[in-house]
Amino acid sequence: MGLHSAQKKHFPLRGIDGVVQLFDAELRKSEPDLALLSLVLGFVEHFLAVNRVIPINVPGVRFEPLEPDCPNSCFPTVELGMISALYERFTAQIRGAVDLSQYRNTASGSSRELVKKVSDVIWNSLSRSYFKDRAHIQSLFSLITGTKLDSSGVAFAVVAACQVLGLKDVHLALSEDHAWVIFSKNGEETAEVTWHGKGNEDRRGQTVAAGVSEKSWLYLKGSYMKCDRNMEVAFMVCAINPSLDLHTDSSELLRLQQKLLWLLYDRGDLDRYPMAMGTLADLEDQDPIPGKESPLTIHLKAVSSAHKHYNNEHIYPYMYLAGFHYRHRDVREALGAWAKAAHVMQEYNYFREDEEIYKEFFDIANDVIPTLLKETAAAAESPGEGGEGADKQHPKQAAALSALQDPECFAHLLSFYDGICKWEEGSPTPVLHVGWATYLVQSLSRFDAQVRQKVSIVIKEPESLDDDDMSSDDPREGRRRGPRRESKLDEQGPSPPDGPTSPSSQPPPAPVPQPKKIGEGGGRRRSSQGLRLGDVDGKPKSPSPNSSPLSQQQASPCPAGPVVAFQSEKMKGMKGLLCAAKVNSSAIKLQLTAQSQVQMKRQKSTPTGDYSMSFMKRQRKSI
């Protein structure tokens, strides 16, 4: 069975508007045709990014200028004949290879054996040998015309094939770097259908329960996206790769992706898709459409979506937000967003398959932040400093001086490293090595001792069952969903939220200024039983029955600056070094690499330059 007459009437698709109209019509249906839409996008991407040649040299394909006065900007006309032939070939291949009568029908939905069979059909149709990470092989157009798909493309193809077979309960499941399928009633069952990373380990048919239970970032501790059909359409739009080479993008594909994402956003189909909102915000930052929401507003909505739907366990909403502030040289906001990303990351364990997010944090800590602070220091030392009119004459220089003299920037930096160190604790694979320590020392040195000493560092002790109410719920729930009862810090008067997405707190009983606490933002907070702070006027509170003398000693109230609560053992050990008058680089390096330098010998270190700084421009992740 081919295309319906209602679908055929949209062809030929001329220009970006023609493609958008087809998507709009399909999204209005209860079951948008994934195969048709993927073939159209793959066709357009192929002739705009893969085979971008002189239009007259492509037989059977017509190109039309997007604008009459701009012949260099062309767009392929999508003809019905070619798309219909590709569509019929895909549907015939799937229906011919899968005999539904051989598989039992369950009341809850599709069986695991049937899902595994469909994945076998897609898997066996791929070429035996090709570079799996190459660009532009994510669509069904690539599968039909070149028998090549990337990892996430295989998972999408399995879902599209299941839709062809009428299996409406099979949907796409997405983490921030992997894809699999969910099926059965309410998506209760999971099944691997593709590979991940450089290896081609065949785990097809297995559940993802093991990855969820071991707290790896790859499976987001179960807080992954369970897509409906419209979110699967959004996935294929996000997967558009506009790159012509390492330095050039197709402006036509960027505009097409931007308009399709706005179509989905305005319909509300991105409300549970934070990474798609981040991609849209980056496109708007690069080439804004008049009358639309600002990029920052969309970024903040993405963060809010991660809070609301995914227990604040997604990293990339903060990465996108930090990239936005980085491009605009908002130093404090960028450091704050990176600190929140690390704060979320600390709840995971690091495994070998989490290499993608390791590269992101490695680049941020060892390239982006040092470069940002170096440029900020250079701007602060530029000629013309001093004088009452310096702020008006040299706004960039004034902003640079303000950032390096801002103790909150330093507090965000400490909170970022505390999250990384906490991430390493309990992980089977080490994270930190001497390369991290070198750039940590460099970044610390950008702040004067007077600025560093304005930050109050407190030690957050781990929870103990002895201090908790014996009638409390499971302590794991307290860690994931917030404190079970008020912490000692809250008893003195809650600190103001450190971001627009932090939960609102009760106003203090008296209008006494409270020091701002860094590193606790993001909605999901641990019970701070071990956190002890004195009153802001310097008078310590009388110790509660649960408090220990050591924890009271460690608190050094400083009402003039922010407060950072360290949770990692390595940063706790460096507490005295970080605010010292002189940065002791040797001691910091020894402390940061403790317990990991011996283990790191088993890994081959990777030069810093090998990692692409993808967050400095719009993300091109396939998921």
PDB file of C-alpha atoms in Angstrom, residues 65 149 237 282 301 305 307 380 397-398 415 449 503 527 544 551 565:
ATOM      1  CA  PRO A  65      15.705  29.427  -5.962  1.00  0.00           C
ATOM      2  CA  LEU A 149      22.182   4.273   9.164  1.00  0.00           C
ATOM      3  CA  VAL A 237      13.747  17.265  12.716  1.00  0.00           C
ATOM      4  CA  ASP A 282      20.414  28.091  19.372  1.00  0.00           C
ATOM      5  CA  LYS A 301      11.685  26.613  29.290  1.00  0.00           C
ATOM      6  CA  SER A 305      10.798  20.968  31.239  1.00  0.00           C
ATOM      7  CA  HIS A 307      12.555  19.755  36.119  1.00  0.00           C
ATOM      8  CA  ALA A 380      40.140  43.873  32.197  1.00  0.00           C
ATOM      9  CA  GLN A 397      36.275  46.168  30.043  1.00  0.00           C
ATOM     10  CA  ALA A 398      33.959  47.099  32.928  1.00  0.00           C
ATOM     11  CA  SER A 415      30.657  24.274  42.619  1.00  0.00           C
ATOM     12  CA  ALA A 449      42.876  36.301  46.987  1.00  0.00           C
ATOM     13  CA  PRO A 503      12.001  26.034  43.930  1.00  0.00           C
ATOM     14  CA  SER A 527      18.906  16.691  52.905  1.00  0.00           C
ATOM     15  CA  SER A 544      20.838  21.133  67.981  1.00  0.00           C
ATOM     16  CA  SER A 551      30.460  20.232  61.564  1.00  0.00           C
ATOM     17  CA  ALA A 565      28.474  23.584  50.123  1.00  0.00           C
TER      18      ALA A 565
END
